[in-house]
Amino acid sequence: MIKVISWNLLRLTGASLGDVVRLIRREHPDLLLMQEVTQEMDGLTRVVGGQYQRDLLPGRVHGLGVWSPTPLPAWPLVLPLQSGAMFNRVCQIIDLGTITIANVHLSHGQILNRRQLRRIASVLPYRAAVLGDYNLIGPALLPGFRDAGPREHTHIAGDMVPLRIDRCLIRGVACLEAKALLRETSDHRPIVVSLNVMPHYRAADAEPAMGIVA
């Protein structure tokens, strides 16, 4: 079983390095995925050790980050996504050996973010999970994947409208637990999922697809 936490930190005004350290020490995740990560988080390994990687969105001061308490089998890869109206998006692909996990912060356009999901799914092996800030309203409509994330709201738009935009889609794995933690210093609540590799899967589908760029 692997415990994964995903949290949109809210760049510059949201969660600090200290907030992330406290989350790690309290929840003990096997993998922490972060969105809207700034340079401040580069000090994470000096405090809690482990392996960390930050990848900026093109032309922005923030991006995606991943932290693991132990060395990963391979460094995360970066997948460019279809461009949004304001700026480009990327996705982090983390290969854990038994499962591959995508860390996402998708565009706000409700057609575009679903197209971005299909792009991500096209490069993932059969046993996979896609977690992060989807900016998505309604069903994801991603064939072969199941929405296994927490069902409660994870974000308050304008401090008024509750939305469930932090999601987890899975394929070829089981979700044993899914919950949203209490809101802290970000406008997003961290989400937690416990994933277990399913014993039966199609071997032909387990080979990773090509097309990811470092």
PDB file of C-alpha atoms in Angstrom:
ATOM      1  CA  MET A   1       0.000   0.000   0.000  1.00  0.00           C
ATOM      2  CA  ILE A   2       1.158   3.538  -0.732  1.00  0.00           C
ATOM      3  CA  LYS A   3      -0.137   6.660   0.997  1.00  0.00           C
ATOM      4  CA  VAL A   4      -0.225   9.682  -1.312  1.00  0.00           C
ATOM      5  CA  ILE A   5      -1.056  13.264  -0.346  1.00  0.00           C
ATOM      6  CA  SER A   6      -1.775  16.000  -2.886  1.00  0.00           C
ATOM      7  CA  TRP A   7      -1.915  19.680  -1.893  1.00  0.00           C
ATOM      8  CA  ASN A   8      -2.219  22.929  -3.833  1.00  0.00           C
ATOM      9  CA  LEU A   9      -0.089  25.225  -1.664  1.00  0.00           C
ATOM     10  CA  LEU A  10      -1.426  28.558  -3.022  1.00  0.00           C
ATOM     11  CA  ARG A  11       1.712  30.260  -4.286  1.00  0.00           C
ATOM     12  CA  LEU A  12       3.340  33.089  -2.317  1.00  0.00           C
ATOM     13  CA  THR A  13       0.439  33.650   0.137  1.00  0.00           C
ATOM     14  CA  GLY A  14      -0.509  30.105   1.114  1.00  0.00           C
ATOM     15  CA  ALA A  15       1.306  27.191   2.731  1.00  0.00           C
ATOM     16  CA  SER A  16       4.865  27.847   3.847  1.00  0.00           C
ATOM     17  CA  LEU A  17       7.794  25.460   4.057  1.00  0.00           C
ATOM     18  CA  GLY A  18       7.002  25.032   7.738  1.00  0.00           C
ATOM     19  CA  ASP A  19       3.391  24.123   6.950  1.00  0.00           C
ATOM     20  CA  VAL A  20       4.515  21.418   4.511  1.00  0.00           C
ATOM     21  CA  VAL A  21       7.043  20.053   7.021  1.00  0.00           C
ATOM     22  CA  ARG A  22       4.327  19.825   9.686  1.00  0.00           C
ATOM     23  CA  LEU A  23       2.030  17.997   7.253  1.00  0.00           C
ATOM     24  CA  ILE A  24       4.769  15.462   6.461  1.00  0.00           C
ATOM     25  CA  ARG A  25       5.586  14.867  10.110  1.00  0.00           C
ATOM     26  CA  ARG A  26       1.921  14.493  11.036  1.00  0.00           C
ATOM     27  CA  GLU A  27       0.699  12.325   8.141  1.00  0.00           C
ATOM     28  CA  HIS A  28       3.860  10.403   7.113  1.00  0.00           C
ATOM     29  CA  PRO A  29       3.033  10.103   3.381  1.00  0.00           C
ATOM     30  CA  ASP A  30       4.918   7.745   1.086  1.00  0.00           C
ATOM     31  CA  LEU A  31       4.589  10.402  -1.621  1.00  0.00           C
ATOM     32  CA  LEU A  32       3.676  14.091  -1.405  1.00  0.00           C
ATOM     33  CA  LEU A  33       2.468  15.865  -4.543  1.00  0.00           C
ATOM     34  CA  MET A  34       2.294  19.657  -4.539  1.00  0.00           C
ATOM     35  CA  GLN A  35       0.915  22.278  -6.888  1.00  0.00           C
ATOM     36  CA  GLU A  36       1.741  26.022  -7.032  1.00  0.00           C
ATOM     37  CA  VAL A  37       5.174  25.271  -5.586  1.00  0.00           C
ATOM     38  CA  THR A  38       7.676  28.125  -5.390  1.00  0.00           C
ATOM     39  CA  GLN A  39      11.421  28.282  -4.712  1.00  0.00           C
ATOM     40  CA  GLU A  40      10.782  28.314  -0.949  1.00  0.00           C
ATOM     41  CA  MET A  41      10.036  24.575  -1.033  1.00  0.00           C
ATOM     42  CA  ASP A  42      13.536  23.815  -2.310  1.00  0.00           C
ATOM     43  CA  GLY A  43      14.600  23.765   1.347  1.00  0.00           C
ATOM     44  CA  LEU A  44      12.371  20.787   2.099  1.00  0.00           C
ATOM     45  CA  THR A  45      15.065  18.102   2.005  1.00  0.00           C
ATOM     46  CA  ARG A  46      17.288  20.090   4.366  1.00  0.00           C
ATOM     47  CA  VAL A  47      14.587  19.749   7.012  1.00  0.00           C
ATOM     48  CA  VAL A  48      13.009  16.329   6.425  1.00  0.00           C
ATOM     49  CA  GLY A  49      15.456  14.606   4.059  1.00  0.00           C
ATOM     50  CA  GLY A  50      14.134  12.446   1.237  1.00  0.00           C
ATOM     51  CA  GLN A  51      14.004  13.236  -2.475  1.00  0.00           C
ATOM     52  CA  TYR A  52      12.394  16.346  -3.939  1.00  0.00           C
ATOM     53  CA  GLN A  53      11.874  17.779  -7.398  1.00  0.00           C
ATOM     54  CA  ARG A  54      10.238  21.035  -8.500  1.00  0.00           C
ATOM     55  CA  ASP A  55       9.262  21.750 -12.113  1.00  0.00           C
ATOM     56  CA  LEU A  56       8.071  25.234 -13.044  1.00  0.00           C
ATOM     57  CA  LEU A  57       5.170  25.899 -15.356  1.00  0.00           C
ATOM     58  CA  PRO A  58       6.650  27.645 -18.415  1.00  0.00           C
ATOM     59  CA  GLY A  59       7.051  31.357 -17.745  1.00  0.00           C
ATOM     60  CA  ARG A  60       5.703  31.179 -14.183  1.00  0.00           C
ATOM     61  CA  VAL A  61       7.254  31.468 -10.714  1.00  0.00           C
ATOM     62  CA  HIS A  62       5.458  28.360  -9.504  1.00  0.00           C
ATOM     63  CA  GLY A  63       4.950  24.809 -10.665  1.00  0.00           C
ATOM     64  CA  LEU A  64       4.655  21.205  -9.562  1.00  0.00           C
ATOM     65  CA  GLY A  65       6.616  19.523  -6.800  1.00  0.00           C
ATOM     66  CA  VAL A  66       7.012  15.968  -5.559  1.00  0.00           C
ATOM     67  CA  TRP A  67       8.625  14.717  -2.338  1.00  0.00           C
ATOM     68  CA  SER A  68       9.377  11.171  -1.224  1.00  0.00           C
ATOM     69  CA  PRO A  69      10.910  10.094   2.096  1.00  0.00           C
ATOM     70  CA  THR A  70      13.008   7.494   0.242  1.00  0.00           C
ATOM     71  CA  PRO A  71      14.809   7.601  -3.122  1.00  0.00           C
ATOM     72  CA  LEU A  72      12.508   7.087  -6.095  1.00  0.00           C
ATOM     73  CA  PRO A  73      13.272   4.354  -8.653  1.00  0.00           C
ATOM     74  CA  ALA A  74      13.736   7.098 -11.259  1.00  0.00           C
ATOM     75  CA  TRP A  75      13.631  10.880 -11.310  1.00  0.00           C
ATOM     76  CA  PRO A  76      10.154  12.205 -12.236  1.00  0.00           C
ATOM     77  CA  LEU A  77       9.646  13.094 -15.872  1.00  0.00           C
ATOM     78  CA  VAL A  78       7.923  16.195 -17.220  1.00  0.00           C
ATOM     79  CA  LEU A  79       5.113  15.903 -19.740  1.00  0.00           C
ATOM     80  CA  PRO A  80       4.087  19.096 -21.618  1.00  0.00           C
ATOM     81  CA  LEU A  81       0.318  19.537 -21.862  1.00  0.00           C
ATOM     82  CA  GLN A  82      -1.910  21.427 -24.269  1.00  0.00           C
ATOM     83  CA  SER A  83      -1.589  25.185 -23.774  1.00  0.00           C
ATOM     84  CA  GLY A  84      -4.186  27.154 -21.864  1.00  0.00           C
ATOM     85  CA  ALA A  85      -5.473  30.619 -22.638  1.00  0.00           C
ATOM     86  CA  MET A  86      -3.061  32.298 -20.207  1.00  0.00           C
ATOM     87  CA  PHE A  87      -0.037  29.977 -19.868  1.00  0.00           C
ATOM     88  CA  ASN A  88       1.257  26.507 -20.583  1.00  0.00           C
ATOM     89  CA  ARG A  89       0.847  23.510 -18.304  1.00  0.00           C
ATOM     90  CA  VAL A  90       3.010  20.492 -17.556  1.00  0.00           C
ATOM     91  CA  CYS A  91       2.526  17.240 -15.668  1.00  0.00           C
ATOM     92  CA  GLN A  92       4.984  15.332 -13.476  1.00  0.00           C
ATOM     93  CA  ILE A  93       5.154  11.567 -14.104  1.00  0.00           C
ATOM     94  CA  ILE A  94       6.467   9.556 -11.148  1.00  0.00           C
ATOM     95  CA  ASP A  95       7.291   5.907 -11.841  1.00  0.00           C
ATOM     96  CA  LEU A  96       7.254   3.932  -8.587  1.00  0.00           C
ATOM     97  CA  GLY A  97       7.770   0.576 -10.271  1.00  0.00           C
ATOM     98  CA  THR A  98       4.498  -1.073  -9.256  1.00  0.00           C
ATOM     99  CA  ILE A  99       2.443   2.028 -10.094  1.00  0.00           C
ATOM    100  CA  THR A 100       2.946   5.283 -11.994  1.00  0.00           C
ATOM    101  CA  ILE A 101       1.512   8.504 -10.575  1.00  0.00           C
ATOM    102  CA  ALA A 102       0.843  11.756 -12.407  1.00  0.00           C
ATOM    103  CA  ASN A 103       0.928  15.058 -10.516  1.00  0.00           C
ATOM    104  CA  VAL A 104      -1.309  17.622 -12.238  1.00  0.00           C
ATOM    105  CA  HIS A 105      -2.494  21.225 -12.098  1.00  0.00           C
ATOM    106  CA  LEU A 106      -4.850  21.402 -15.051  1.00  0.00           C
ATOM    107  CA  SER A 107      -6.257  24.395 -16.917  1.00  0.00           C
ATOM    108  CA  HIS A 108      -9.548  26.043 -15.987  1.00  0.00           C
ATOM    109  CA  GLY A 109     -11.185  25.451 -19.367  1.00  0.00           C
ATOM    110  CA  GLN A 110     -13.618  22.579 -18.944  1.00  0.00           C
ATOM    111  CA  ILE A 111     -12.962  21.146 -22.411  1.00  0.00           C
ATOM    112  CA  LEU A 112      -9.235  21.792 -22.297  1.00  0.00           C
ATOM    113  CA  ASN A 113      -8.625  20.174 -18.905  1.00  0.00           C
ATOM    114  CA  ARG A 114     -10.365  16.994 -20.083  1.00  0.00           C
ATOM    115  CA  ARG A 115      -8.176  16.990 -23.207  1.00  0.00           C
ATOM    116  CA  GLN A 116      -5.142  17.368 -20.948  1.00  0.00           C
ATOM    117  CA  LEU A 117      -6.268  14.344 -18.939  1.00  0.00           C
ATOM    118  CA  ARG A 118      -6.514  12.255 -22.106  1.00  0.00           C
ATOM    119  CA  ARG A 119      -3.000  13.342 -23.075  1.00  0.00           C
ATOM    120  CA  ILE A 120      -1.705  12.222 -19.677  1.00  0.00           C
ATOM    121  CA  ALA A 121      -3.563   8.902 -19.822  1.00  0.00           C
ATOM    122  CA  SER A 122      -2.059   8.162 -23.234  1.00  0.00           C
ATOM    123  CA  VAL A 123       1.479   7.940 -21.783  1.00  0.00           C
ATOM    124  CA  LEU A 124       0.673   6.124 -18.548  1.00  0.00           C
ATOM    125  CA  PRO A 125       0.999   2.360 -18.036  1.00  0.00           C
ATOM    126  CA  TYR A 126      -2.038   0.342 -17.019  1.00  0.00           C
ATOM    127  CA  ARG A 127      -1.481   0.676 -13.261  1.00  0.00           C
ATOM    128  CA  ALA A 128      -1.685   4.398 -12.711  1.00  0.00           C
ATOM    129  CA  ALA A 129      -3.179   7.240 -10.703  1.00  0.00           C
ATOM    130  CA  VAL A 130      -3.646  10.906 -11.601  1.00  0.00           C
ATOM    131  CA  LEU A 131      -3.773  13.280  -8.626  1.00  0.00           C
ATOM    132  CA  GLY A 132      -3.797  17.011  -8.135  1.00  0.00           C
ATOM    133  CA  ASP A 133      -5.750  20.176  -8.805  1.00  0.00           C
ATOM    134  CA  TYR A 134      -8.010  19.381 -11.757  1.00  0.00           C
ATOM    135  CA  ASN A 135      -9.845  22.743 -11.894  1.00  0.00           C
ATOM    136  CA  LEU A 136     -12.646  20.529 -13.141  1.00  0.00           C
ATOM    137  CA  ILE A 137     -16.394  20.696 -12.550  1.00  0.00           C
ATOM    138  CA  GLY A 138     -18.401  17.508 -12.994  1.00  0.00           C
ATOM    139  CA  PRO A 139     -17.190  14.087 -14.170  1.00  0.00           C
ATOM    140  CA  ALA A 140     -13.739  13.723 -15.685  1.00  0.00           C
ATOM    141  CA  LEU A 141     -14.962  11.503 -18.550  1.00  0.00           C
ATOM    142  CA  LEU A 142     -11.622   9.683 -18.799  1.00  0.00           C
ATOM    143  CA  PRO A 143     -12.178   6.173 -20.214  1.00  0.00           C
ATOM    144  CA  GLY A 144     -10.708   3.339 -18.154  1.00  0.00           C
ATOM    145  CA  PHE A 145     -10.179   5.469 -15.033  1.00  0.00           C
ATOM    146  CA  ARG A 146     -12.296   5.647 -11.879  1.00  0.00           C
ATOM    147  CA  ASP A 147     -12.761   8.683  -9.661  1.00  0.00           C
ATOM    148  CA  ALA A 148     -11.481   7.417  -6.299  1.00  0.00           C
ATOM    149  CA  GLY A 149     -10.729  10.683  -4.501  1.00  0.00           C
ATOM    150  CA  PRO A 150     -12.601  12.142  -1.537  1.00  0.00           C
ATOM    151  CA  ARG A 151     -16.179  13.147  -2.236  1.00  0.00           C
ATOM    152  CA  GLU A 152     -16.295  16.258  -0.052  1.00  0.00           C
ATOM    153  CA  HIS A 153     -15.331  19.741  -1.232  1.00  0.00           C
ATOM    154  CA  THR A 154     -11.611  20.557  -1.342  1.00  0.00           C
ATOM    155  CA  HIS A 155     -11.635  24.245  -2.298  1.00  0.00           C
ATOM    156  CA  ILE A 156     -13.751  27.324  -1.593  1.00  0.00           C
ATOM    157  CA  ALA A 157     -13.906  29.542  -4.678  1.00  0.00           C
ATOM    158  CA  GLY A 158     -13.869  33.186  -3.612  1.00  0.00           C
ATOM    159  CA  ASP A 159     -14.382  31.983  -0.028  1.00  0.00           C
ATOM    160  CA  MET A 160     -18.004  31.375  -0.988  1.00  0.00           C
ATOM    161  CA  VAL A 161     -18.530  28.419  -3.354  1.00  0.00           C
ATOM    162  CA  PRO A 162     -17.400  24.930  -2.212  1.00  0.00           C
ATOM    163  CA  LEU A 163     -15.897  22.862  -5.038  1.00  0.00           C
ATOM    164  CA  ARG A 164     -14.391  19.375  -5.357  1.00  0.00           C
ATOM    165  CA  ILE A 165     -11.562  20.151  -7.765  1.00  0.00           C
ATOM    166  CA  ASP A 166      -8.721  18.236  -6.107  1.00  0.00           C
ATOM    167  CA  ARG A 167      -9.177  14.732  -7.501  1.00  0.00           C
ATOM    168  CA  CYS A 168      -7.696  11.265  -7.824  1.00  0.00           C
ATOM    169  CA  LEU A 169      -8.392   9.053 -10.838  1.00  0.00           C
ATOM    170  CA  ILE A 170      -7.106   5.468 -10.787  1.00  0.00           C
ATOM    171  CA  ARG A 171      -6.681   2.552 -13.188  1.00  0.00           C
ATOM    172  CA  GLY A 172      -5.419  -0.932 -12.339  1.00  0.00           C
ATOM    173  CA  VAL A 173      -5.088  -0.149  -8.624  1.00  0.00           C
ATOM    174  CA  ALA A 174      -7.461  -0.151  -5.664  1.00  0.00           C
ATOM    175  CA  CYS A 175      -8.133   2.819  -3.383  1.00  0.00           C
ATOM    176  CA  LEU A 176      -8.433   1.671   0.237  1.00  0.00           C
ATOM    177  CA  GLU A 177      -8.992   5.117   1.749  1.00  0.00           C
ATOM    178  CA  ALA A 178      -9.693   8.628   0.496  1.00  0.00           C
ATOM    179  CA  LYS A 179     -10.209  11.755   2.568  1.00  0.00           C
ATOM    180  CA  ALA A 180      -9.707  15.499   2.564  1.00  0.00           C
ATOM    181  CA  LEU A 181      -7.794  16.943   5.495  1.00  0.00           C
ATOM    182  CA  LEU A 182      -8.830  20.099   7.298  1.00  0.00           C
ATOM    183  CA  ARG A 183      -8.166  23.377   5.552  1.00  0.00           C
ATOM    184  CA  GLU A 184      -5.003  25.058   6.779  1.00  0.00           C
ATOM    185  CA  THR A 185      -3.050  27.959   5.262  1.00  0.00           C
ATOM    186  CA  SER A 186      -3.937  27.301   1.617  1.00  0.00           C
ATOM    187  CA  ASP A 187      -7.298  27.801  -0.073  1.00  0.00           C
ATOM    188  CA  HIS A 188      -7.174  24.074  -0.941  1.00  0.00           C
ATOM    189  CA  ARG A 189      -7.480  21.170   1.476  1.00  0.00           C
ATOM    190  CA  PRO A 190      -4.858  18.425   1.168  1.00  0.00           C
ATOM    191  CA  ILE A 191      -6.311  15.149  -0.099  1.00  0.00           C
ATOM    192  CA  VAL A 192      -5.073  11.733   1.035  1.00  0.00           C
ATOM    193  CA  VAL A 193      -5.469   8.420  -0.780  1.00  0.00           C
ATOM    194  CA  SER A 194      -4.160   4.970   0.128  1.00  0.00           C
ATOM    195  CA  LEU A 195      -3.547   2.928  -3.015  1.00  0.00           C
ATOM    196  CA  ASN A 196      -2.954  -0.789  -3.425  1.00  0.00           C
ATOM    197  CA  VAL A 197      -1.849  -2.526  -6.614  1.00  0.00           C
ATOM    198  CA  MET A 198      -4.518  -4.913  -7.829  1.00  0.00           C
ATOM    199  CA  PRO A 199      -3.334  -8.549  -8.165  1.00  0.00           C
ATOM    200  CA  HIS A 200      -4.839  -9.142 -11.606  1.00  0.00           C
ATOM    201  CA  TYR A 201      -4.177  -6.965 -14.615  1.00  0.00           C
ATOM    202  CA  ARG A 202      -3.500  -7.363 -18.310  1.00  0.00           C
ATOM    203  CA  ALA A 203       0.228  -7.874 -18.779  1.00  0.00           C
ATOM    204  CA  ALA A 204       0.109  -6.346 -22.268  1.00  0.00           C
ATOM    205  CA  ASP A 205      -1.160  -3.093 -20.762  1.00  0.00           C
ATOM    206  CA  ALA A 206       1.521  -2.903 -18.094  1.00  0.00           C
ATOM    207  CA  GLU A 207       4.223  -1.660 -20.462  1.00  0.00           C
ATOM    208  CA  PRO A 208       4.684   2.110 -20.144  1.00  0.00           C
ATOM    209  CA  ALA A 209       3.851   4.171 -23.198  1.00  0.00           C
ATOM    210  CA  MET A 210       6.460   6.310 -24.866  1.00  0.00           C
ATOM    211  CA  GLY A 211       6.475  10.010 -25.592  1.00  0.00           C
ATOM    212  CA  ILE A 212       7.439  11.561 -22.240  1.00  0.00           C
ATOM    213  CA  VAL A 213      10.203  14.124 -22.301  1.00  0.00           C
ATOM    214  CA  ALA A 214      12.540  14.871 -19.446  1.00  0.00           C
TER     215      ALA A 214
END
